[in-house]
PDB file of C-alpha atoms in Angstrom:
ATOM      1  CA  GLN U   1     -12.214  -1.845   9.436  1.00  0.00           C
ATOM      2  CA  VAL U   2     -12.000  -1.607   5.907  1.00  0.00           C
ATOM      3  CA  GLN U   3     -13.617  -4.079   3.558  1.00  0.00           C
ATOM      4  CA  LEU U   4     -12.561  -4.224   0.331  1.00  0.00           C
ATOM      5  CA  VAL U   5     -14.615  -5.417  -3.351  1.00  0.00           C
ATOM      6  CA  GLU U   6     -12.988  -5.444  -6.751  1.00  0.00           C
ATOM      7  CA  SER U   7     -14.962  -5.759  -9.886  1.00  0.00           C
ATOM      8  CA  GLY U   8     -13.770  -5.293 -13.749  1.00  0.00           C
ATOM      9  CA  GLY U   9     -10.818  -7.160 -15.266  1.00  0.00           C
ATOM     10  CA  GLY U  10     -11.782  -9.805 -17.239  1.00  0.00           C
ATOM     11  CA  LEU U  11     -10.053 -11.232 -20.861  1.00  0.00           C
ATOM     12  CA  VAL U  12      -8.532  -9.040 -23.767  1.00  0.00           C
ATOM     13  CA  GLN U  13      -6.263  -8.689 -26.573  1.00  0.00           C
ATOM     14  CA  ALA U  14      -2.709  -7.387 -26.322  1.00  0.00           C
ATOM     15  CA  GLY U  15      -2.874  -3.722 -26.751  1.00  0.00           C
ATOM     16  CA  GLY U  16      -6.376  -3.596 -25.509  1.00  0.00           C
ATOM     17  CA  SER U  17      -7.888  -1.826 -22.628  1.00  0.00           C
ATOM     18  CA  LEU U  18      -9.519  -3.247 -19.020  1.00  0.00           C
ATOM     19  CA  ASN U  19     -10.903  -0.967 -16.216  1.00  0.00           C
ATOM     20  CA  LEU U  20     -10.288  -2.341 -12.462  1.00  0.00           C
ATOM     21  CA  SER U  21     -12.281  -1.294  -9.693  1.00  0.00           C
ATOM     22  CA  CYS U  22     -12.117  -1.494  -5.892  1.00  0.00           C
ATOM     23  CA  THR U  23     -14.667   0.123  -3.714  1.00  0.00           C
ATOM     24  CA  ALA U  24     -14.190   0.409   0.330  1.00  0.00           C
ATOM     25  CA  THR U  25     -16.540   0.150   3.012  1.00  0.00           C
ATOM     26  CA  VAL U  26     -14.821   1.784   6.122  1.00  0.00           C
ATOM     27  CA  ARG U  27     -16.236   3.812   9.230  1.00  0.00           C
ATOM     28  CA  THR U  28     -16.955   7.443   8.669  1.00  0.00           C
ATOM     29  CA  GLY U  29     -13.600   9.398   8.849  1.00  0.00           C
ATOM     30  CA  THR U  30     -11.502   6.783   8.537  1.00  0.00           C
ATOM     31  CA  ARG U  31      -8.649   7.768   6.014  1.00  0.00           C
ATOM     32  CA  TYR U  32      -6.594   5.158   4.086  1.00  0.00           C
ATOM     33  CA  ALA U  33      -4.012   4.910   1.495  1.00  0.00           C
ATOM     34  CA  MET U  34      -4.890   2.158  -1.695  1.00  0.00           C
ATOM     35  CA  ALA U  35      -3.118   0.243  -3.747  1.00  0.00           C
ATOM     36  CA  TRP U  36      -3.456  -2.385  -6.489  1.00  0.00           C
ATOM     37  CA  PHE U  37      -0.852  -5.693  -6.659  1.00  0.00           C
ATOM     38  CA  ARG U  38      -0.757  -8.389  -8.952  1.00  0.00           C
ATOM     39  CA  GLN U  39      -0.383 -12.231  -8.247  1.00  0.00           C
ATOM     40  CA  ALA U  40       0.921 -14.044 -11.470  1.00  0.00           C
ATOM     41  CA  PRO U  41       1.012 -18.237 -11.439  1.00  0.00           C
ATOM     42  CA  GLY U  42       4.047 -19.363  -9.620  1.00  0.00           C
ATOM     43  CA  LYS U  43       5.208 -15.637  -8.803  1.00  0.00           C
ATOM     44  CA  GLU U  44       5.452 -13.342  -5.816  1.00  0.00           C
ATOM     45  CA  ARG U  45       2.480 -10.846  -5.228  1.00  0.00           C
ATOM     46  CA  GLU U  46       3.858  -7.364  -7.109  1.00  0.00           C
ATOM     47  CA  PHE U  47       3.096  -4.114  -6.414  1.00  0.00           C
ATOM     48  CA  VAL U  48       1.093  -2.089  -9.393  1.00  0.00           C
ATOM     49  CA  ALA U  49       0.103   1.080  -8.112  1.00  0.00           C
ATOM     50  CA  ALA U  50      -0.979   3.119  -5.355  1.00  0.00           C
ATOM     51  CA  ILE U  51      -2.473   6.390  -4.104  1.00  0.00           C
ATOM     52  CA  THR U  52      -3.363   8.263  -1.487  1.00  0.00           C
ATOM     53  CA  TRP U  53      -6.355   9.381   0.475  1.00  0.00           C
ATOM     54  CA  SER U  54      -6.926  12.627  -1.337  1.00  0.00           C
ATOM     55  CA  GLY U  55      -5.894  11.316  -4.544  1.00  0.00           C
ATOM     56  CA  GLY U  56      -3.313  13.947  -5.202  1.00  0.00           C
ATOM     57  CA  SER U  57      -0.764  12.017  -5.274  1.00  0.00           C
ATOM     58  CA  THR U  58       0.699   8.236  -7.196  1.00  0.00           C
ATOM     59  CA  ARG U  59       3.037   6.105  -7.067  1.00  0.00           C
ATOM     60  CA  PHE U  60       3.252   3.320 -10.414  1.00  0.00           C
ATOM     61  CA  ALA U  61       5.640   0.185 -10.486  1.00  0.00           C
ATOM     62  CA  ASP U  62       7.846   0.867 -13.319  1.00  0.00           C
ATOM     63  CA  LEU U  63       6.510  -2.364 -15.580  1.00  0.00           C
ATOM     64  CA  VAL U  64       2.934  -0.193 -15.788  1.00  0.00           C
ATOM     65  CA  LYS U  65       4.271   3.185 -16.196  1.00  0.00           C
ATOM     66  CA  GLY U  66       2.593   5.244 -18.627  1.00  0.00           C
ATOM     67  CA  ARG U  67       0.637   2.244 -19.452  1.00  0.00           C
ATOM     68  CA  PHE U  68      -1.553   2.442 -16.296  1.00  0.00           C
ATOM     69  CA  ASP U  69      -3.471   5.419 -14.651  1.00  0.00           C
ATOM     70  CA  LEU U  70      -5.148   5.592 -11.022  1.00  0.00           C
ATOM     71  CA  SER U  71      -7.965   7.477  -9.639  1.00  0.00           C
ATOM     72  CA  ARG U  72     -10.085   7.589  -6.494  1.00  0.00           C
ATOM     73  CA  GLU U  73     -13.826   8.810  -5.917  1.00  0.00           C
ATOM     74  CA  ASN U  74     -14.454   9.541  -1.925  1.00  0.00           C
ATOM     75  CA  ALA U  75     -17.864   9.344  -0.637  1.00  0.00           C
ATOM     76  CA  GLN U  76     -18.920   9.606   2.851  1.00  0.00           C
ATOM     77  CA  ASN U  77     -17.973   6.053   4.133  1.00  0.00           C
ATOM     78  CA  LYS U  78     -17.957   4.058   0.700  1.00  0.00           C
ATOM     79  CA  ASN U  79     -14.895   4.867  -1.693  1.00  0.00           C
ATOM     80  CA  THR U  80     -14.095   3.538  -4.786  1.00  0.00           C
ATOM     81  CA  VAL U  81     -10.659   3.277  -6.672  1.00  0.00           C
ATOM     82  CA  SER U  82     -10.025   2.565 -10.592  1.00  0.00           C
ATOM     83  CA  LEU U  83      -7.348   1.329 -12.313  1.00  0.00           C
ATOM     84  CA  ARG U  84      -7.360   2.110 -16.252  1.00  0.00           C
ATOM     85  CA  MET U  85      -4.992  -0.492 -17.909  1.00  0.00           C
ATOM     86  CA  ASN U  86      -4.170   0.478 -21.366  1.00  0.00           C
ATOM     87  CA  SER U  87      -2.159  -1.235 -23.942  1.00  0.00           C
ATOM     88  CA  LEU U  88      -1.944  -4.459 -21.956  1.00  0.00           C
ATOM     89  CA  ARG U  89       0.408  -6.958 -22.392  1.00  0.00           C
ATOM     90  CA  PRO U  90       0.189 -11.020 -22.095  1.00  0.00           C
ATOM     91  CA  GLU U  91       2.956 -10.223 -19.178  1.00  0.00           C
ATOM     92  CA  ASP U  92      -0.046  -8.194 -17.310  1.00  0.00           C
ATOM     93  CA  THR U  93      -2.027 -11.230 -16.870  1.00  0.00           C
ATOM     94  CA  ALA U  94      -2.436 -11.814 -13.048  1.00  0.00           C
ATOM     95  CA  ASP U  95      -4.999 -11.878 -10.378  1.00  0.00           C
ATOM     96  CA  TYR U  96      -5.162  -8.152  -9.294  1.00  0.00           C
ATOM     97  CA  TYR U  97      -5.173  -7.440  -5.547  1.00  0.00           C
ATOM     98  CA  CYS U  98      -7.167  -3.975  -4.180  1.00  0.00           C
ATOM     99  CA  ALA U  99      -5.486  -3.236  -0.468  1.00  0.00           C
ATOM    100  CA  ALA U 100      -5.745  -0.604   2.079  1.00  0.00           C
ATOM    101  CA  SER U 101      -3.461   1.106   4.221  1.00  0.00           C
ATOM    102  CA  LEU U 102      -4.239   3.140   7.262  1.00  0.00           C
ATOM    103  CA  ASN U 103      -0.947   5.475   6.323  1.00  0.00           C
ATOM    104  CA  TRP U 104      -3.231   7.564   4.237  1.00  0.00           C
ATOM    105  CA  ASN U 105      -1.082   9.707   2.907  1.00  0.00           C
ATOM    106  CA  LYS U 106       1.885   7.449   2.212  1.00  0.00           C
ATOM    107  CA  LEU U 107       2.408   5.480  -1.314  1.00  0.00           C
ATOM    108  CA  TRP U 108       3.895   2.141  -0.072  1.00  0.00           C
ATOM    109  CA  ALA U 109       5.283  -0.501  -2.690  1.00  0.00           C
ATOM    110  CA  SER U 110       5.501  -3.371   0.352  1.00  0.00           C
ATOM    111  CA  LYS U 111       2.521  -5.796   0.190  1.00  0.00           C
ATOM    112  CA  ASP U 112       3.455  -5.776   4.049  1.00  0.00           C
ATOM    113  CA  SER U 113       2.573  -2.061   4.237  1.00  0.00           C
ATOM    114  CA  TYR U 114      -0.865  -2.795   3.589  1.00  0.00           C
ATOM    115  CA  THR U 115      -3.591  -4.656   5.910  1.00  0.00           C
ATOM    116  CA  TYR U 116      -6.791  -4.885   4.364  1.00  0.00           C
ATOM    117  CA  TRP U 117      -6.989  -7.089   1.001  1.00  0.00           C
ATOM    118  CA  GLY U 118     -10.101  -7.472  -1.859  1.00  0.00           C
ATOM    119  CA  GLN U 119     -10.860 -11.085  -2.923  1.00  0.00           C
ATOM    120  CA  GLY U 120      -8.774 -10.664  -6.264  1.00  0.00           C
ATOM    121  CA  ALA U 121     -10.175 -10.159  -9.688  1.00  0.00           C
ATOM    122  CA  GLN U 122      -8.538 -11.990 -12.802  1.00  0.00           C
ATOM    123  CA  VAL U 123      -6.864 -10.262 -15.691  1.00  0.00           C
ATOM    124  CA  THR U 124      -5.822 -12.077 -18.537  1.00  0.00           C
ATOM    125  CA  VAL U 125      -4.404 -10.472 -21.451  1.00  0.00           C
ATOM    126  CA  SER U 126      -3.926 -12.912 -25.007  1.00  0.00           C
ATOM    127  CA  SER U 127      -1.397 -12.724 -27.635  1.00  0.00           C
TER     128      SER U 127
END
């Protein structure tokens, strides 16, 4: 069982930066990959970025590559993944969701590959 809680987000002007964090509470010894997805009103949920258990590998959607960064800190049974979003654009406006997969060394871009989800954090970028 993995419990995910997002924090951060908010309102920012175009060109600005925001941080999102996802804290995962798990049973000790559980390994999992983590990812961020986003969903804008009226649109499908789309992949943003993913990171393996070790944090040694990351994957980014083309739309955010070079602007977003992803890092991970693993503690005994509570781990944190941080999404740093730079050079934000109005089209980045969406609800951002943290997700976890027990395939801990895979960087899946499909939302169907993730079992656990957070409640979402709103990001609004004004023009």
